[in-house]
Amino acid sequence: MARSISYITGSQLLALKPRPNIAVIDVRDDERSYDGHIAGSLHYASHSFSDKISNLLQEVKGKDTLVFHCALSQVRGPTCARKFANYLQEIKEDDGIKNILILERGFNGWEASGRPVCRCTDIPCKGECA
């Protein structure tokens, strides 16, 4: 059965973000390094996403909600979310992931709404910069 993918607003994400079982996946490419990012987000650039998808699955073990985004969440974010959902279906492993979401309006909408942006250069971001 194919997993459904739905959208989440920035306000909804902000309310969920403190929960330890959620992971934010930033699939922007180079712009993450100079535009900043959502604190604590994981970076899996869209141009190499397919090659690193198994790494992502390992990194999100124990999470039940994944939120994908790119700059606007119109192409790269939804595409990577669908690739990940398809990958999970192919491997047929109980991964514990219940929700695959896409951040409406992406990072640009998040930042334009005045939500917290981290500008650290830590890889991975430890989420301590809010």
Coordinates of N, CA, C and O in Angstrom, one line a residue:
M1 N 0.8 -1.2 0.0 CA 0.0 0.0 0.0 C 0.9 1.2 0.0 O 1.8 1.4 0.8
A2 N 0.6 2.2 -0.9 CA 1.4 3.4 -1.0 C 1.1 4.3 0.2 O 0.0 4.4 0.7
R3 N 2.2 4.9 0.7 CA 2.0 5.8 1.8 C 1.5 7.1 1.3 O 1.9 7.6 0.3
S4 N 0.6 7.7 2.1 CA 0.1 9.0 1.7 C 1.1 10.1 2.2 O 1.7 9.9 3.2
I5 N 1.2 11.1 1.5 CA 2.0 12.3 1.8 C 1.1 13.5 1.9 O 0.3 13.7 1.0
S6 N 1.2 14.2 3.0 CA 0.4 15.4 3.1 C 1.2 16.6 3.4 O 2.4 16.5 3.6
Y7 N 0.6 17.7 3.6 CA 1.3 19.0 3.8 C 1.1 19.4 5.3 O 0.1 19.1 5.9
I8 N 2.0 20.2 5.8 CA 2.0 20.7 7.1 C 2.3 22.2 7.0 O 3.2 22.6 6.2
T9 N 1.6 23.0 7.8 CA 2.0 24.5 7.7 C 3.1 24.8 8.7 O 3.5 23.9 9.5
G10 N 3.7 25.9 8.5 CA 4.8 26.3 9.4 C 4.4 26.4 10.8 O 5.1 26.0 11.7
S11 N 3.2 26.9 11.1 CA 2.7 27.0 12.4 C 2.5 25.6 13.0 O 2.8 25.4 14.2
Q12 N 2.0 24.7 12.3 CA 1.8 23.3 12.8 C 3.2 22.7 13.1 O 3.4 22.0 14.1
L13 N 4.2 22.9 12.2 CA 5.5 22.4 12.4 C 6.1 23.0 13.7 O 6.7 22.3 14.5
L14 N 6.0 24.3 13.8 CA 6.6 24.9 15.0 C 6.0 24.3 16.3 O 6.7 24.1 17.3
A15 N 4.7 24.0 16.3 CA 4.1 23.4 17.4 C 4.6 21.9 17.7 O 4.7 21.5 18.8
L16 N 4.9 21.2 16.6 CA 5.3 19.8 16.7 C 6.8 19.7 17.0 O 7.3 18.7 17.5
K17 N 7.6 20.7 16.5 CA 9.1 20.6 16.5 C 9.7 20.1 17.8 O 10.7 19.4 17.8
P18 N 9.2 20.5 19.0 CA 9.9 20.1 20.2 C 9.9 18.6 20.4 O 10.6 18.1 21.2
R19 N 9.0 17.9 19.8 CA 8.8 16.5 20.0 C 10.0 15.7 19.5 O 10.5 16.0 18.4
P20 N 10.5 14.7 20.2 CA 11.7 14.0 19.8 C 11.5 13.0 18.7 O 12.5 12.5 18.1
N21 N 10.2 12.8 18.3 CA 10.0 11.8 17.3 C 9.7 12.4 15.9 O 9.2 11.7 15.0
I22 N 10.1 13.6 15.7 CA 9.9 14.3 14.4 C 11.3 14.7 13.9 O 12.2 15.0 14.6
A23 N 11.5 14.5 12.5 CA 12.7 14.9 11.9 C 12.3 15.8 10.7 O 11.4 15.5 9.9
V24 N 13.1 16.9 10.6 CA 12.9 17.8 9.4 C 14.0 17.5 8.4 O 15.2 17.6 8.8
I25 N 13.6 17.3 7.2 CA 14.6 16.9 6.2 C 14.7 18.1 5.1 O 13.7 18.3 4.4
D26 N 15.8 18.7 5.1 CA 16.0 19.9 4.2 C 16.7 19.3 2.9 O 17.8 18.8 3.0
V27 N 16.0 19.4 1.8 CA 16.5 18.8 0.5 C 17.0 19.9 -0.4 O 17.3 19.6 -1.6
R28 N 17.2 21.2 0.1 CA 17.8 22.2 -0.7 C 19.2 21.8 -1.0 O 19.8 21.0 -0.3
D29 N 19.8 22.4 -2.1 CA 21.1 22.1 -2.4 C 22.1 23.0 -1.7 O 22.1 23.1 -0.5
D30 N 22.8 23.8 -2.5 CA 23.8 24.7 -1.9 C 23.2 25.9 -1.1 O 23.9 26.4 -0.2
E31 N 22.0 26.3 -1.4 CA 21.4 27.4 -0.7 C 21.3 27.3 0.8 O 21.3 28.3 1.5
R32 N 21.3 26.1 1.3 CA 21.3 25.9 2.8 C 22.4 26.5 3.4 O 22.3 27.1 4.5
S33 N 23.6 26.5 2.8 CA 24.8 27.0 3.4 C 24.8 28.5 3.6 O 25.5 29.0 4.4
Y34 N 24.1 29.2 2.7 CA 24.1 30.7 2.9 C 22.7 31.3 3.2 O 22.7 32.4 3.7
D35 N 21.6 30.5 3.2 CA 20.3 31.0 3.5 C 20.0 30.7 5.0 O 19.0 31.2 5.5
G36 N 20.7 29.8 5.6 CA 20.3 29.3 6.9 C 19.4 28.1 6.8 O 19.1 27.6 5.7
H37 N 18.9 27.6 7.9 CA 18.1 26.4 7.9 C 17.2 26.3 9.1 O 17.4 27.1 10.1
I38 N 16.3 25.4 9.2 CA 15.5 25.2 10.4 C 16.3 24.4 11.4 O 16.9 23.4 11.0
A39 N 16.4 24.9 12.6 CA 17.3 24.4 13.6 C 17.0 22.9 13.8 O 15.9 22.5 13.9
G40 N 18.1 22.1 13.8 CA 18.0 20.7 14.0 C 17.6 19.9 12.8 O 17.6 18.6 12.8
S41 N 17.4 20.5 11.6 CA 17.1 19.8 10.4 C 18.2 19.0 9.9 O 19.4 19.3 10.1
L42 N 17.9 17.9 9.2 CA 18.9 17.1 8.5 C 19.0 17.6 7.1 O 18.0 17.9 6.5
H43 N 20.2 17.5 6.5 CA 20.4 18.0 5.2 C 20.7 16.8 4.2 O 21.7 16.1 4.4
Y44 N 19.8 16.6 3.3 CA 20.0 15.6 2.2 C 19.7 16.3 0.9 O 18.5 16.3 0.5
A45 N 20.7 16.9 0.3 CA 20.5 17.6 -0.9 C 19.8 16.8 -2.0 O 20.1 15.6 -2.2
S46 N 18.9 17.5 -2.7 CA 18.1 16.8 -3.7 C 18.9 16.2 -4.8 O 18.5 15.1 -5.3
H47 N 20.0 16.9 -5.2 CA 20.8 16.3 -6.3 C 21.4 15.0 -6.0 O 21.8 14.3 -7.0
S48 N 21.6 14.7 -4.8 CA 22.2 13.4 -4.4 C 21.3 12.5 -3.5 O 21.7 11.5 -2.9
F49 N 20.0 12.9 -3.4 CA 19.1 12.3 -2.5 C 18.9 10.8 -2.7 O 19.0 10.0 -1.8
S50 N 18.8 10.4 -4.0 CA 18.6 9.0 -4.3 C 19.7 8.1 -3.8 O 19.6 7.0 -3.3
D51 N 20.9 8.7 -3.9 CA 22.2 7.9 -3.6 C 22.3 7.8 -2.1 O 23.0 6.9 -1.6
K52 N 21.7 8.6 -1.3 CA 21.9 8.6 0.2 C 20.6 8.3 0.9 O 20.5 8.4 2.1
I53 N 19.6 7.8 0.2 CA 18.3 7.5 0.8 C 18.4 6.5 2.0 O 17.7 6.6 3.0
S54 N 19.3 5.5 1.8 CA 19.4 4.5 2.9 C 20.1 5.1 4.1 O 19.8 4.7 5.2
N55 N 21.0 6.0 3.9 CA 21.6 6.7 5.0 C 20.5 7.5 5.8 O 20.5 7.6 7.0
L56 N 19.6 8.1 5.1 CA 18.5 8.9 5.7 C 17.7 8.0 6.6 O 17.4 8.3 7.7
L57 N 17.3 6.8 6.0 CA 16.5 5.9 6.8 C 17.2 5.5 8.1 O 16.6 5.5 9.2
Q58 N 18.5 5.3 8.1 CA 19.3 5.0 9.3 C 19.3 6.2 10.3 O 19.1 6.0 11.5
E59 N 19.4 7.4 9.7 CA 19.5 8.6 10.6 C 18.2 8.9 11.2 O 18.1 9.6 12.3
V60 N 17.0 8.5 10.7 CA 15.7 8.8 11.2 C 15.1 7.6 12.0 O 14.0 7.7 12.4
K61 N 15.9 6.6 12.3 CA 15.4 5.5 13.1 C 14.9 6.1 14.5 O 15.5 6.9 15.1
G62 N 13.7 5.6 14.8 CA 13.1 6.0 16.1 C 12.1 7.2 15.9 O 11.4 7.6 16.8
K63 N 12.1 7.8 14.7 CA 11.2 8.9 14.4 C 10.0 8.4 13.7 O 10.0 7.4 13.0
D64 N 8.8 9.0 14.0 CA 7.6 8.5 13.3 C 7.0 9.6 12.4 O 6.1 9.3 11.6
T65 N 7.6 10.8 12.4 CA 7.1 11.8 11.5 C 8.3 12.5 10.8 O 9.2 13.0 11.5
L66 N 8.3 12.5 9.5 CA 9.3 13.2 8.7 C 8.7 14.4 7.9 O 7.6 14.2 7.3
V67 N 9.3 15.5 8.0 CA 8.8 16.7 7.3 C 9.9 17.1 6.3 O 11.0 17.5 6.7
F68 N 9.6 17.0 5.0 CA 10.5 17.4 3.9 C 10.2 18.8 3.5 O 9.1 19.3 3.5
H69 N 11.3 19.5 3.1 CA 11.1 20.8 2.5 C 12.3 21.2 1.6 O 13.4 20.7 1.8
C70 N 12.1 22.1 0.7 CA 13.1 22.7 -0.1 C 12.9 24.2 0.1 O 12.3 24.6 1.1
A71 N 13.2 25.0 -0.9 CA 13.0 26.4 -0.8 C 11.6 26.8 -0.8 O 11.1 27.6 0.1
L72 N 10.8 26.3 -1.7 CA 9.4 26.6 -1.8 C 8.5 25.4 -1.6 O 7.2 25.5 -1.6
S73 N 9.0 24.2 -1.5 CA 8.3 22.9 -1.4 C 7.3 22.7 -2.5 O 6.2 22.2 -2.3
Q74 N 7.8 23.1 -3.7 CA 6.9 22.8 -4.9 C 7.5 21.7 -5.8 O 6.7 21.0 -6.4
V75 N 8.8 21.5 -5.8 CA 9.3 20.5 -6.7 C 10.3 19.5 -5.9 O 9.9 18.4 -5.7
R76 N 11.4 20.0 -5.4 CA 12.4 19.2 -4.7 C 11.8 18.5 -3.5 O 12.0 17.3 -3.3
G77 N 11.2 19.3 -2.6 CA 10.6 18.7 -1.4 C 9.6 17.6 -1.6 O 9.8 16.4 -1.2
P78 N 8.6 17.8 -2.4 CA 7.6 16.8 -2.7 C 8.2 15.6 -3.5 O 7.9 14.4 -3.2
T79 N 9.2 15.9 -4.4 CA 9.8 14.8 -5.1 C 10.6 13.9 -4.2 O 10.5 12.6 -4.3
C80 N 11.4 14.4 -3.3 CA 12.2 13.6 -2.4 C 11.3 12.9 -1.4 O 11.6 11.7 -1.0
A81 N 10.2 13.5 -0.9 CA 9.3 12.9 0.0 C 8.7 11.6 -0.7 O 8.6 10.6 -0.1
R82 N 8.3 11.8 -2.0 CA 7.7 10.6 -2.7 C 8.8 9.5 -3.0 O 8.5 8.4 -2.8
K83 N 10.0 9.9 -3.3 CA 11.1 8.9 -3.4 C 11.3 8.2 -2.2 O 11.5 7.0 -2.2
F84 N 11.3 8.9 -1.0 CA 11.5 8.2 0.3 C 10.3 7.3 0.5 O 10.5 6.1 1.0
A85 N 9.1 7.7 0.3 CA 7.9 6.8 0.5 C 8.0 5.6 -0.4 O 7.7 4.5 0.1
N86 N 8.4 5.8 -1.6 CA 8.5 4.6 -2.5 C 9.6 3.7 -2.0 O 9.5 2.5 -2.1
Y87 N 10.7 4.2 -1.6 CA 11.8 3.4 -1.0 C 11.3 2.6 0.1 O 11.6 1.4 0.2
L88 N 10.6 3.2 1.1 CA 10.1 2.4 2.2 C 9.1 1.3 1.7 O 9.2 0.2 2.3
Q89 N 8.4 1.6 0.7 CA 7.5 0.5 0.2 C 8.3 -0.6 -0.4 O 7.9 -1.8 -0.3
E90 N 9.4 -0.3 -1.1 CA 10.2 -1.3 -1.8 C 10.9 -2.2 -0.8 O 11.0 -3.4 -1.0
I91 N 11.4 -1.6 0.3 CA 12.2 -2.4 1.3 C 11.3 -3.2 2.2 O 11.8 -4.2 2.8
K92 N 10.0 -2.8 2.3 CA 9.1 -3.6 3.1 C 9.6 -3.9 4.5 O 9.5 -5.0 5.0
E93 N 10.2 -2.9 5.2 CA 10.7 -3.1 6.5 C 9.8 -2.2 7.4 O 9.4 -1.2 7.1
D94 N 9.6 -2.7 8.7 CA 8.9 -1.9 9.6 C 9.8 -0.8 10.2 O 10.6 -1.1 11.0
D95 N 9.6 0.3 9.6 CA 10.5 1.4 9.9 C 9.9 2.3 11.0 O 10.6 3.2 11.5
G96 N 8.6 2.2 11.4 CA 8.0 3.0 12.4 C 7.6 4.4 11.9 O 7.0 5.1 12.7
I97 N 7.8 4.7 10.7 CA 7.5 6.0 10.2 C 6.0 6.0 9.8 O 5.5 5.2 9.0
K98 N 5.2 6.9 10.5 CA 3.8 6.9 10.3 C 3.4 8.1 9.4 O 2.4 8.0 8.7
N99 N 4.1 9.2 9.4 CA 3.8 10.4 8.7 C 4.9 10.9 7.8 O 6.0 11.1 8.4
I100 N 4.6 11.1 6.6 CA 5.6 11.8 5.7 C 4.9 13.1 5.2 O 3.8 13.0 4.6
L101 N 5.5 14.2 5.6 CA 4.8 15.5 5.4 C 5.7 16.4 4.6 O 6.9 16.2 4.5
I102 N 5.1 17.4 4.0 CA 5.9 18.4 3.2 C 5.5 19.8 3.8 O 4.3 20.1 4.0
L103 N 6.5 20.6 4.1 CA 6.3 21.9 4.7 C 5.8 22.8 3.6 O 6.4 23.1 2.6
E104 N 4.5 23.3 3.8 CA 3.9 24.3 2.9 C 4.8 25.5 2.8 O 5.3 26.0 3.8
R105 N 5.0 26.0 1.6 CA 5.8 27.2 1.3 C 7.3 27.1 1.6 O 8.0 28.0 1.4
G106 N 7.7 25.9 2.0 CA 9.1 25.6 2.2 C 9.8 26.5 3.1 O 9.3 27.2 3.9
F107 N 11.2 26.5 3.0 CA 12.0 27.3 3.9 C 11.8 28.8 3.7 O 11.7 29.5 4.6
N108 N 11.6 29.2 2.4 CA 11.3 30.6 2.2 C 10.1 31.1 2.9 O 10.1 32.2 3.5
G109 N 9.0 30.3 2.9 CA 7.8 30.7 3.6 C 8.0 30.7 5.1 O 7.5 31.5 5.8
W110 N 8.8 29.7 5.6 CA 9.1 29.6 7.0 C 9.8 30.9 7.5 O 9.5 31.5 8.5
E111 N 10.9 31.3 6.7 CA 11.7 32.4 7.1 C 10.8 33.7 6.9 O 10.9 34.6 7.8
A112 N 10.1 33.8 5.9 CA 9.3 35.1 5.6 C 8.2 35.3 6.7 O 7.8 36.4 6.9
S113 N 7.8 34.2 7.3 CA 6.8 34.3 8.4 C 7.4 34.7 9.7 O 6.8 34.7 10.8
G114 N 8.8 34.9 9.7 CA 9.4 35.3 11.0 C 9.8 34.1 11.9 O 10.1 34.3 13.1
R115 N 9.7 32.9 11.4 CA 10.0 31.7 12.3 C 11.5 31.6 12.4 O 12.3 32.1 11.6
P116 N 12.0 30.9 13.5 CA 13.4 30.9 13.7 C 14.2 30.2 12.7 O 13.8 29.1 12.2
V117 N 15.3 30.8 12.3 CA 16.3 30.3 11.3 C 17.6 30.2 12.0 O 18.1 31.1 12.7
C118 N 18.2 29.0 11.8 CA 19.6 28.8 12.3 C 20.6 29.1 11.2 O 20.4 28.7 10.0
R119 N 21.7 29.7 11.5 CA 22.8 30.0 10.6 C 24.1 29.3 11.0 O 25.1 29.7 10.5
C120 N 24.0 28.2 11.8 CA 25.2 27.5 12.2 C 25.8 26.8 11.0 O 25.1 26.6 10.0
T121 N 27.0 26.4 11.1 CA 27.7 25.6 10.1 C 27.9 24.2 10.5 O 28.7 23.4 9.9
D122 N 27.3 23.8 11.7 CA 27.5 22.4 12.2 C 26.9 21.4 11.3 O 25.8 21.6 10.8
I123 N 27.6 20.3 11.1 CA 27.0 19.2 10.3 C 27.1 18.0 11.1 O 28.2 17.5 11.4
P124 N 26.0 17.4 11.6 CA 24.6 17.9 11.4 C 24.4 19.1 12.4 O 25.1 19.2 13.4
C125 N 23.3 19.8 12.1 CA 22.9 20.9 13.0 C 22.4 20.3 14.3 O 21.6 19.4 14.3
K126 N 22.9 20.8 15.4 CA 22.6 20.3 16.7 C 21.2 20.8 17.2 O 20.7 20.4 18.3
G127 N 20.7 21.8 16.5 CA 19.4 22.4 16.9 C 19.5 23.3 18.1 O 18.4 23.7 18.6
E128 N 20.6 23.8 18.4 CA 20.8 24.6 19.6 C 20.7 26.1 19.2 O 21.0 27.0 20.0
C129 N 20.5 26.4 17.9 CA 20.5 27.8 17.5 C 19.1 28.1 17.0 O 18.7 27.8 15.9
A130 N 18.4 28.8 17.9 CA 17.0 29.1 17.5 C 16.7 30.5 17.5 O 17.4 31.4 17.8

